[in-house]
Each structure stands twice: as structure tokens, then as C-alpha cells.
Tab-separated table of C-alpha atoms in Angstrom:
chain	number	residue	atom	x	y	z
I	1	UNK	CA	0.169	-0.112	0.154
I	2	UNK	CA	1.258	3.376	-1.202
I	3	UNK	CA	0.136	6.695	1.001
I	4	UNK	CA	0.433	9.056	-0.678
I	5	UNK	CA	-1.704	12.930	-1.094
I	6	UNK	CA	-4.104	13.808	2.327
I	7	UNK	CA	-3.793	9.870	3.085
I	8	UNK	CA	-0.312	10.925	4.647
I	9	UNK	CA	-1.995	13.445	7.307
I	10	UNK	CA	-4.769	10.300	8.092
I	11	UNK	CA	-1.869	7.814	8.934
I	12	UNK	CA	0.473	10.653	10.514
I	13	UNK	CA	-2.794	11.093	13.081
I	14	UNK	CA	-3.543	7.703	13.359
I	15	UNK	CA	0.804	6.742	14.114
I	16	UNK	CA	0.082	9.441	16.915
I	17	UNK	CA	-2.494	8.228	18.356
I	18	UNK	CA	-0.926	5.211	18.354
I	19	UNK	CA	1.764	6.287	20.054
I	20	UNK	CA	-0.154	8.534	22.575
I	21	UNK	CA	-1.749	5.035	23.358
I	22	UNK	CA	1.248	3.428	24.647
I	23	UNK	CA	3.453	6.166	25.537
I	24	UNK	CA	0.161	6.599	28.054
I	25	UNK	CA	-0.456	3.165	29.034
I	26	UNK	CA	3.024	2.299	30.006
I	27	UNK	CA	3.763	5.654	32.118
I	28	UNK	CA	-0.003	4.863	33.735
I	29	UNK	CA	1.364	1.541	34.339
I	30	UNK	CA	4.818	2.012	35.850
I	31	UNK	CA	4.507	5.118	37.191
I	32	UNK	CA	3.256	6.538	41.065
I	33	UNK	CA	4.192	8.733	42.802
I	34	UNK	CA	6.057	8.440	45.927
I	35	UNK	CA	4.883	8.514	49.227
I	36	UNK	CA	1.518	7.123	47.361
I	37	UNK	CA	2.846	4.256	45.641
I	38	UNK	CA	2.991	2.564	49.195
I	39	UNK	CA	-0.365	2.636	49.211
I	40	UNK	CA	-1.206	1.327	46.067
I	41	UNK	CA	-5.158	-0.361	46.148
I	42	UNK	CA	-6.166	3.526	47.958
I	43	UNK	CA	-4.746	6.185	45.864
I	44	UNK	CA	-4.897	3.529	42.671
I	45	UNK	CA	-7.359	1.567	42.653
I	46	UNK	CA	-8.128	1.665	38.591
I	47	UNK	CA	-4.257	1.923	37.875
I	48	UNK	CA	-4.212	-1.381	35.551
I	49	UNK	CA	-8.288	-1.015	34.444
I	50	UNK	CA	-7.013	2.366	32.817
I	51	UNK	CA	-3.345	0.936	31.393
I	52	UNK	CA	-5.729	-1.607	29.625
I	53	UNK	CA	-7.899	1.178	28.233
I	54	UNK	CA	-4.652	3.496	27.151
I	55	UNK	CA	-3.463	0.183	25.365
I	56	UNK	CA	-6.894	-0.418	24.049
I	57	UNK	CA	-6.466	3.366	21.914
I	58	UNK	CA	-3.610	1.511	20.156
I	59	UNK	CA	-6.015	-1.020	18.303
I	60	UNK	CA	-6.807	1.968	15.653
I	61	UNK	CA	-3.204	0.767	14.174
I	62	UNK	CA	-5.096	-1.566	11.674
I	63	UNK	CA	-5.926	1.737	9.924
I	64	UNK	CA	-2.167	2.605	9.734
I	65	UNK	CA	-1.526	-0.571	7.482
I	66	UNK	CA	-5.333	-1.103	5.767
I	67	UNK	CA	-6.331	2.465	5.336
I	68	UNK	CA	-7.291	1.299	1.472
I	69	UNK	CA	-9.046	-1.492	3.267
I	70	UNK	CA	-13.329	-1.000	3.651
I	71	UNK	CA	-13.137	-3.291	6.407
I	72	UNK	CA	-10.450	-1.090	8.235
I	73	UNK	CA	-12.301	1.835	7.840
I	74	UNK	CA	-15.311	-0.282	9.253
I	75	UNK	CA	-13.212	-0.943	12.194
I	76	UNK	CA	-12.456	2.048	12.928
I	77	UNK	CA	-16.239	3.515	11.992
I	78	UNK	CA	-17.719	1.210	15.186
I	79	UNK	CA	-14.903	0.667	17.737
I	80	UNK	CA	-14.882	4.094	19.921
I	81	UNK	CA	-19.029	4.004	20.144
I	82	UNK	CA	-18.478	0.526	21.148
I	83	UNK	CA	-15.138	0.987	23.386
I	84	UNK	CA	-15.652	4.004	25.092
I	85	UNK	CA	-19.335	3.980	26.897
I	86	UNK	CA	-18.537	0.171	28.900
I	87	UNK	CA	-14.355	1.540	29.513
I	88	UNK	CA	-15.872	4.819	30.974
I	89	UNK	CA	-18.846	2.328	33.451
I	90	UNK	CA	-16.703	0.128	34.309
I	91	UNK	CA	-13.666	2.835	35.419
I	92	UNK	CA	-16.222	4.916	37.359
I	93	UNK	CA	-17.263	1.856	39.024
I	94	UNK	CA	-13.988	0.997	39.880
I	95	UNK	CA	-12.687	4.483	40.601
I	96	UNK	CA	-15.370	5.535	42.634
I	97	UNK	CA	-15.981	1.943	44.799
I	98	UNK	CA	-19.649	1.771	43.590
I	99	UNK	CA	-21.512	-1.721	45.194
I	100	UNK	CA	-22.635	-3.407	42.762
I	101	UNK	CA	-25.084	-6.248	42.879
I	102	UNK	CA	-24.347	-7.869	39.737
I	103	UNK	CA	-20.524	-7.015	39.162
I	104	UNK	CA	-20.212	-9.657	36.952
I	105	UNK	CA	-23.034	-8.985	34.378
I	106	UNK	CA	-22.041	-5.213	34.398
I	107	UNK	CA	-18.487	-6.711	33.645
I	108	UNK	CA	-19.960	-9.003	31.111
I	109	UNK	CA	-22.076	-6.400	28.624
I	110	UNK	CA	-20.306	-3.474	29.092
I	111	UNK	CA	-17.019	-5.201	28.849
I	112	UNK	CA	-16.252	-8.404	27.755
I	113	UNK	CA	-19.453	-8.723	25.238
I	114	UNK	CA	-18.716	-5.086	23.461
I	115	UNK	CA	-14.707	-5.977	23.741
I	116	UNK	CA	-14.743	-9.150	22.002
I	117	UNK	CA	-17.131	-7.668	19.193
I	118	UNK	CA	-14.439	-4.921	18.593
I	119	UNK	CA	-11.674	-7.734	18.874
I	120	UNK	CA	-13.753	-9.840	16.155
I	121	UNK	CA	-13.879	-6.399	14.104
I	122	UNK	CA	-10.038	-6.289	14.042
I	123	UNK	CA	-9.323	-9.444	13.200
I	124	UNK	CA	-12.032	-8.768	9.992
I	125	UNK	CA	-9.777	-5.377	9.301
I	126	UNK	CA	-6.063	-7.410	9.405
I	127	UNK	CA	-7.608	-10.186	7.127
I	128	UNK	CA	-9.194	-7.689	4.432
I	129	UNK	CA	-11.090	-10.315	3.092
I	130	UNK	CA	-13.651	-8.062	2.554
I	131	UNK	CA	-16.004	-9.677	4.579
I	132	UNK	CA	-17.405	-6.842	7.010
I	133	UNK	CA	-17.943	-4.361	3.590
I	134	UNK	CA	-20.212	-7.064	1.744
I	135	UNK	CA	-22.189	-6.992	5.469
I	136	UNK	CA	-21.543	-3.716	6.309
I	137	UNK	CA	-25.184	-2.393	6.896
I	138	UNK	CA	-25.528	-5.475	9.358
I	139	UNK	CA	-22.436	-4.892	10.970
I	140	UNK	CA	-23.061	-0.767	11.433
I	141	UNK	CA	-26.689	-1.856	13.302
I	142	UNK	CA	-25.550	-4.428	15.032
I	143	UNK	CA	-22.340	-1.999	16.341
I	144	UNK	CA	-25.150	1.087	16.423
I	145	UNK	CA	-28.229	-0.663	18.466
I	146	UNK	CA	-25.407	-2.181	20.968
I	147	UNK	CA	-23.719	1.249	21.763
I	148	UNK	CA	-27.312	2.663	22.542
I	149	UNK	CA	-27.317	-0.223	24.902
I	150	UNK	CA	-24.395	0.395	26.807
I	151	UNK	CA	-24.495	4.260	26.194
I	152	UNK	CA	-27.957	4.149	28.226
I	153	UNK	CA	-25.880	2.471	30.865
I	154	UNK	CA	-23.075	5.207	31.333
I	155	UNK	CA	-25.718	7.771	31.861
I	156	UNK	CA	-27.048	5.645	34.193
I	157	UNK	CA	-23.593	5.438	35.753
I	158	UNK	CA	-22.882	9.404	35.372
I	159	UNK	CA	-25.818	10.629	36.529
I	160	UNK	CA	-25.597	8.634	40.012
I	161	UNK	CA	-21.973	8.869	40.221
I	162	UNK	CA	-22.937	13.010	39.710
I	163	UNK	CA	-25.349	12.596	42.909
I	164	UNK	CA	-23.347	10.915	44.720
I	165	UNK	CA	-20.545	13.106	44.625
I	166	UNK	CA	-23.016	16.274	45.513
I	167	UNK	CA	-24.519	14.133	48.252
I	168	UNK	CA	-21.595	12.938	49.661
I	169	UNK	CA	-19.760	16.561	49.478
I	170	UNK	CA	-22.698	18.088	51.036
I	171	UNK	CA	-22.359	15.920	53.994
I	172	UNK	CA	-18.049	16.787	54.708
I	173	UNK	CA	-17.514	20.675	53.419
I	174	UNK	CA	-19.241	23.959	54.046
I	175	UNK	CA	-18.008	25.548	51.183
I	176	UNK	CA	-18.190	24.435	47.366
I	177	UNK	CA	-14.714	26.049	46.744
I	178	UNK	CA	-13.675	22.923	48.803
I	179	UNK	CA	-15.385	20.638	46.950
I	180	UNK	CA	-12.323	17.917	45.236
I	181	UNK	CA	-14.950	18.484	42.027
I	182	UNK	CA	-12.056	19.767	40.020
I	183	UNK	CA	-11.268	16.483	39.605
I	184	UNK	CA	-14.586	14.520	39.719
I	185	UNK	CA	-16.181	17.199	37.379
I	186	UNK	CA	-13.318	16.935	35.196
I	187	UNK	CA	-13.483	12.876	34.523
I	188	UNK	CA	-17.359	12.265	35.024
I	189	UNK	CA	-18.402	13.823	31.346
I	190	UNK	CA	-15.536	13.260	29.304
I	191	UNK	CA	-16.659	9.419	27.863
I	192	UNK	CA	-19.912	11.683	27.299
I	193	UNK	CA	-18.188	14.459	24.978
I	194	UNK	CA	-15.746	11.448	23.493
I	195	UNK	CA	-19.000	9.356	22.919
I	196	UNK	CA	-21.091	12.315	20.688
I	197	UNK	CA	-17.355	13.111	18.945
I	198	UNK	CA	-17.475	9.190	17.924
I	199	UNK	CA	-20.910	8.634	16.979
I	200	UNK	CA	-20.102	12.058	14.391
I	201	UNK	CA	-17.459	9.772	13.183
I	202	UNK	CA	-19.764	6.757	13.268
I	203	UNK	CA	-22.480	8.494	11.194
I	204	UNK	CA	-20.242	11.315	8.951
I	205	UNK	CA	-17.749	8.359	7.662
I	206	UNK	CA	-15.855	11.335	6.779
I	207	UNK	CA	-11.790	10.140	7.185
I	208	UNK	CA	-10.829	13.768	7.645
I	209	UNK	CA	-13.037	14.271	10.940
I	210	UNK	CA	-11.593	10.772	12.016
I	211	UNK	CA	-8.049	12.438	11.542
I	212	UNK	CA	-8.746	15.812	13.681
I	213	UNK	CA	-11.139	13.186	15.906
I	214	UNK	CA	-7.983	11.261	16.761
I	215	UNK	CA	-5.504	14.105	17.061
I	216	UNK	CA	-7.596	15.880	19.188
I	217	UNK	CA	-7.851	11.859	21.221
I	218	UNK	CA	-3.901	11.769	21.469
I	219	UNK	CA	-4.368	15.304	23.115
I	220	UNK	CA	-6.738	14.470	25.867
I	221	UNK	CA	-4.389	11.539	26.408
I	222	UNK	CA	-1.505	13.380	27.335
I	223	UNK	CA	-3.525	16.298	29.599
I	224	UNK	CA	-5.995	13.037	31.213
I	225	UNK	CA	-2.570	11.590	32.057
I	226	UNK	CA	-0.887	14.351	33.811
I	227	UNK	CA	-3.569	14.654	34.968
I	228	UNK	CA	-4.191	11.464	37.424
I	229	UNK	CA	-1.112	10.510	37.393
I	230	UNK	CA	-0.755	12.711	40.942
I	231	UNK	CA	-3.249	10.933	42.805
I	232	UNK	CA	-6.763	13.089	43.179
I	233	UNK	CA	-7.623	11.412	47.125
I	234	UNK	CA	-6.900	13.207	50.115
I	235	UNK	CA	-3.705	14.446	51.111
I	236	UNK	CA	-1.246	11.827	52.310
I	237	UNK	CA	-0.786	13.197	56.311
I	238	UNK	CA	-4.750	13.178	56.227
I	239	UNK	CA	-5.082	9.186	54.919
I	240	UNK	CA	-1.907	8.346	56.912
I	241	UNK	CA	-4.372	9.489	59.975
I	242	UNK	CA	-7.358	7.643	57.958
I	243	UNK	CA	-5.936	4.605	57.598
I	244	UNK	CA	-4.632	3.980	61.363
I	245	UNK	CA	-8.273	4.059	62.299
I	246	UNK	CA	-9.854	2.013	59.045
I	247	UNK	CA	-9.548	-1.282	61.041
I	248	UNK	CA	-11.317	0.100	63.951
I	249	UNK	CA	-13.875	1.459	62.116
I	250	UNK	CA	-14.711	-1.611	59.658
I	251	UNK	CA	-15.228	-3.508	62.886
I	252	UNK	CA	-17.309	-0.416	64.442
I	253	UNK	CA	-19.324	-0.259	61.436
I	254	UNK	CA	-19.892	-4.443	61.620
I	255	UNK	CA	-20.587	-3.965	65.024
I	256	UNK	CA	-23.657	-1.499	64.096
I	257	UNK	CA	-24.762	-2.536	60.797
I	258	UNK	CA	-27.326	-3.989	62.801
I	259	UNK	CA	-28.654	-1.760	65.293
I	260	UNK	CA	-27.569	1.726	62.663
I	261	UNK	CA	-31.336	2.248	61.975
I	262	UNK	CA	-31.304	5.739	63.703
I	263	UNK	CA	-30.558	3.618	66.613
I	264	UNK	CA	-27.539	4.358	66.771
I	265	UNK	CA	-27.690	7.138	68.879
I	266	UNK	CA	-30.281	7.561	70.952
I	267	UNK	CA	-32.655	10.134	70.511
I	268	UNK	CA	-31.705	11.661	74.027
I	269	UNK	CA	-28.414	11.854	72.032
I	270	UNK	CA	-29.705	13.304	69.221
I	271	UNK	CA	-30.705	16.342	70.935
I	272	UNK	CA	-27.776	16.487	73.226
I	273	UNK	CA	-25.634	16.573	70.220
I	274	UNK	CA	-27.562	18.654	68.302
I	275	UNK	CA	-27.301	21.504	70.911
I	276	UNK	CA	-23.808	21.313	71.264
I	277	UNK	CA	-23.216	21.625	68.198
I	278	UNK	CA	-25.661	24.888	67.896
I	279	UNK	CA	-23.737	26.302	70.876
I	280	UNK	CA	-20.395	25.891	69.112
I	281	UNK	CA	-21.368	27.348	65.684
I	282	UNK	CA	-22.746	30.203	67.310
I	283	UNK	CA	-20.695	30.845	69.945
I	284	UNK	CA	-17.397	29.851	68.856
I	285	UNK	CA	-18.955	30.975	64.850
I	286	UNK	CA	-16.856	28.126	63.272
I	287	UNK	CA	-19.117	29.012	59.955
I	288	UNK	CA	-16.720	32.230	59.779
I	289	UNK	CA	-14.202	29.333	58.239
I	290	UNK	CA	-14.475	29.507	54.561
I	291	UNK	CA	-12.748	25.831	55.039
I	292	UNK	CA	-14.187	23.732	57.441
I	293	UNK	CA	-14.970	20.670	57.591
I	294	UNK	CA	-17.199	18.409	59.563
I	295	UNK	CA	-14.226	16.491	60.613
I	296	UNK	CA	-13.315	19.932	63.297
I	297	UNK	CA	-16.886	20.374	63.269
I	298	UNK	CA	-17.063	16.848	65.302
I	299	UNK	CA	-13.225	17.737	67.117
I	300	UNK	CA	-15.197	20.796	68.444
I	301	UNK	CA	-17.665	18.943	69.802
I	302	UNK	CA	-15.282	16.549	71.003
I	303	UNK	CA	-17.565	13.190	69.601
I	304	UNK	CA	-17.390	11.284	66.769
I	305	UNK	CA	-17.205	12.630	62.785
I	306	UNK	CA	-19.732	9.772	62.107
I	307	UNK	CA	-22.535	11.116	64.554
I	308	UNK	CA	-21.546	14.045	64.153
I	309	UNK	CA	-22.808	13.955	59.961
I	310	UNK	CA	-26.563	11.260	61.466
I	311	UNK	CA	-27.545	14.673	63.389
I	312	UNK	CA	-26.022	16.804	60.654
I	313	UNK	CA	-28.744	15.688	58.197
I	314	UNK	CA	-31.446	14.560	60.426
I	315	UNK	CA	-31.916	17.965	62.583
I	316	UNK	CA	-30.238	20.466	59.931
I	317	UNK	CA	-30.782	19.489	56.779
I	318	UNK	CA	-27.121	18.812	55.801
I	319	UNK	CA	-23.741	20.201	56.946
I	320	UNK	CA	-23.198	22.697	54.214
I	321	UNK	CA	-26.712	23.796	54.023
I	322	UNK	CA	-26.793	25.364	58.353
I	323	UNK	CA	-23.301	26.483	57.475
I	324	UNK	CA	-24.216	28.563	54.820
I	325	UNK	CA	-27.493	28.794	56.368
I	326	UNK	CA	-25.465	30.624	59.407
I	327	UNK	CA	-23.589	32.585	57.330
I	328	UNK	CA	-26.268	34.533	54.918
I	329	UNK	CA	-28.232	35.159	58.154
I	330	UNK	CA	-24.221	36.828	58.758
I	331	UNK	CA	-24.153	38.818	56.134
I	332	UNK	CA	-28.323	40.439	56.270
I	333	UNK	CA	-26.271	41.451	59.315
I	334	UNK	CA	-23.227	43.028	58.280
I	335	UNK	CA	-24.940	44.009	55.080
I	336	UNK	CA	-27.448	45.574	57.820
I	337	UNK	CA	-24.405	47.555	60.109
I	338	UNK	CA	-22.290	48.726	56.619
I	339	UNK	CA	-25.437	49.454	54.382
I	340	UNK	CA	-21.755	50.853	51.673
I	341	UNK	CA	-20.239	47.747	52.043
I	342	UNK	CA	-19.124	45.889	48.309
I	343	UNK	CA	-20.732	41.709	48.553
I	344	UNK	CA	-17.482	41.600	48.232
I	345	UNK	CA	-16.425	42.796	51.575
I	346	UNK	CA	-19.462	41.441	53.089
I	347	UNK	CA	-18.594	37.765	51.791
I	348	UNK	CA	-15.160	37.317	53.333
I	349	UNK	CA	-16.430	39.124	56.411
I	350	UNK	CA	-18.973	35.877	56.595
I	351	UNK	CA	-17.042	32.755	55.945
I	352	UNK	CA	-18.101	32.511	52.218
I	353	UNK	CA	-14.735	32.403	49.698
I	354	UNK	CA	-16.082	34.635	47.699
I	355	UNK	CA	-18.825	36.104	45.717
I	356	UNK	CA	-19.689	34.268	43.849
I	357	UNK	CA	-20.758	31.233	46.450
I	358	UNK	CA	-21.561	34.433	48.417
I	359	UNK	CA	-23.696	35.171	45.496
I	360	UNK	CA	-25.643	31.883	44.801
I	361	UNK	CA	-26.334	31.052	48.289
I	362	UNK	CA	-27.565	34.264	48.794
I	363	UNK	CA	-30.226	33.931	45.536
I	364	UNK	CA	-30.899	30.458	47.248
I	365	UNK	CA	-31.755	31.821	50.369
I	366	UNK	CA	-34.004	34.369	48.827
I	367	UNK	CA	-35.974	31.705	46.561
I	368	UNK	CA	-36.878	29.785	49.849
């Protein structure tokens, strides 16, 4: 096969994708920042899976050697819409430790079956026996239908993950700027953007579009790799402290499992803890700390973080809700006493990290 004309650019884009995929797979597997490598299972729970996913992006190498093959082009059109949804679902489930009742079934439907289909298409593309081309309509219909099925699971997983992140963060943090959503927000929607672009290729069958898409994916590989090389979990010292008590927590959870349904704390104990929380928040004005976390509140009332979380959710709505309610009340009072104060000044003096957060909470308070 002689590559000439615009095909040179097609080949170059494919080569860049293959090389960047292999490079990212190699780095992801062997590189772990110290001292995080000592706790690999915690900091890098999806390392091997992500390595495999990176490596799979090198499968379009068949297009590099079979650019004149109709079968290879059918593989290229089908590859991403089959691969991306399942890879994303399995990655999210693995990294964010979602408990599954049907883990094996999910693996088969989202991982094993689409990958098997991809490998079959890949082999036919290498053989260049024109089988896929002769049955093009059937192959593309099957590809599209199964992709839509897996995409449904991807949407379900993404929506579930967004809700879980939000719920967890509002129980743990008092200010949105403290929410570790930079990584989550960066990661959660990437597969959907990839998938929309992949469907563009599948529907259009445009080779120039494929070239641009491959270059974009190659660039995104590098950006994503740089983002995930450093663990996106809690700071190391905090985790070291946490891991020292993890076994104790597991024992407590096992012990309390049968009695935890609203009986972990008696009503009297909840009343006492609620009073302590209200007293500490108001007297010590902890809500003025824009970086306050629920663990610090638990220390202030000399109680267990788990108990404080239960009381905050039952009696106050949530940790985040109560802290920002107090901040808004303080802001109203500050504005009354300082009518010429700017929004930025009010935000800073009342526990908000910036004007944007203050404005958002103020609008929410006014609606209610």
C-alpha cells in the first residue's frame, strides 16, 4: 500500500494516536508518585484498568496498515462507540468504589461483550477479506444498537455518580470551593464528550473528521495522564491518619450494622449533640471559617464525626446547608450594619470564600 496525498495526514494522525496511547499506558502502569505508591490500592485503585484502556486506544493501528481496506474503515467507524461507554462505566465503578449487586453481569455486558465484538472486527480488518464490507449494513446496525444499550448504562452511571458526589460533599464540606470536584468534574463528563464525537464519526464516515478526532484524543490522553498521575484523593498525611483507624471503623460498622437504622444514637443523645453543635457554631462562630469541614466540627464538640454527620443530616438538613444558612444570616446582619459594604467585603467577613459562592447562596436563600 502506497500512502500519498491527504492519506499521509490520515496516517500521521493515526500514528500519533497509537504512539500516545502506548506511551500513556506505559507511564500509567509504571509511574506512581511517592509516597503514594506505598498505598497503591487506595490512591490508584483503577491503575491497571486505566492502563488497559489506554492500550486499547492503540487498536486503530490496523487503519495505519490497511488504509485502503473497506473492512478497516468499518472497524474505525465502530471502534469508539463500542469501546468508550463500557470503558467509562467500568472505570467509574472501579475508581469510585460503587457497590454492585450484579458486578459480573455488568462486566460481561459493558466490558467483555463489546470488547469481544471489537476484537472480531479488528481481526477481520487485518485479514482484509471484505467480509465486513459485504455485510456493512448489518455490522453497523448491530454496532449502533449495542452502543446505545451500553450508552444507557453510561448515562445511568454518570448521573448516579454526580448525585453521590454532590451528596457526599454536602455532608463533608461547608463551602463549594472546598469540594474536590475539580477532578470529578473534569473526569465525569469526559466519556460523554468522547462519545458524542465518536458518534459523529460513526454517522458521517468522514475520514478527515476521523483525523481531527484522533488528534484531539491523543492530546486529551496526555492531559488526562498528567491529571491522574498525582492521586486525586485526600492529602497523604490525612490519609495516613485515616488508615490508622480504618480497621477500627470496619469493626464498628460490622458491630453497628444491625442497630444502625436510627438507633446508632438515641433521641436523647441526638438532642444533646444538636445542642452542642448549635452552641459551638454560634458561640465560637465556626461558620466564619470558609474552609470548615465536618471533622473539625466533630473535634469542637468532642464527638465522633459519624455521629455529627447523622445529627447534621437529620436535624439541620446537612452540614453544608446549615453552615451557609448561618453565613447568610451573618451577611444580612453585616449588610445592615455596613450599608456601603461591597459584596466582596460581605462575603469575606461572613465565611464565604468568594463573591460567587455568596451570591449563589443568597439567591437560594431568597427563593426559599
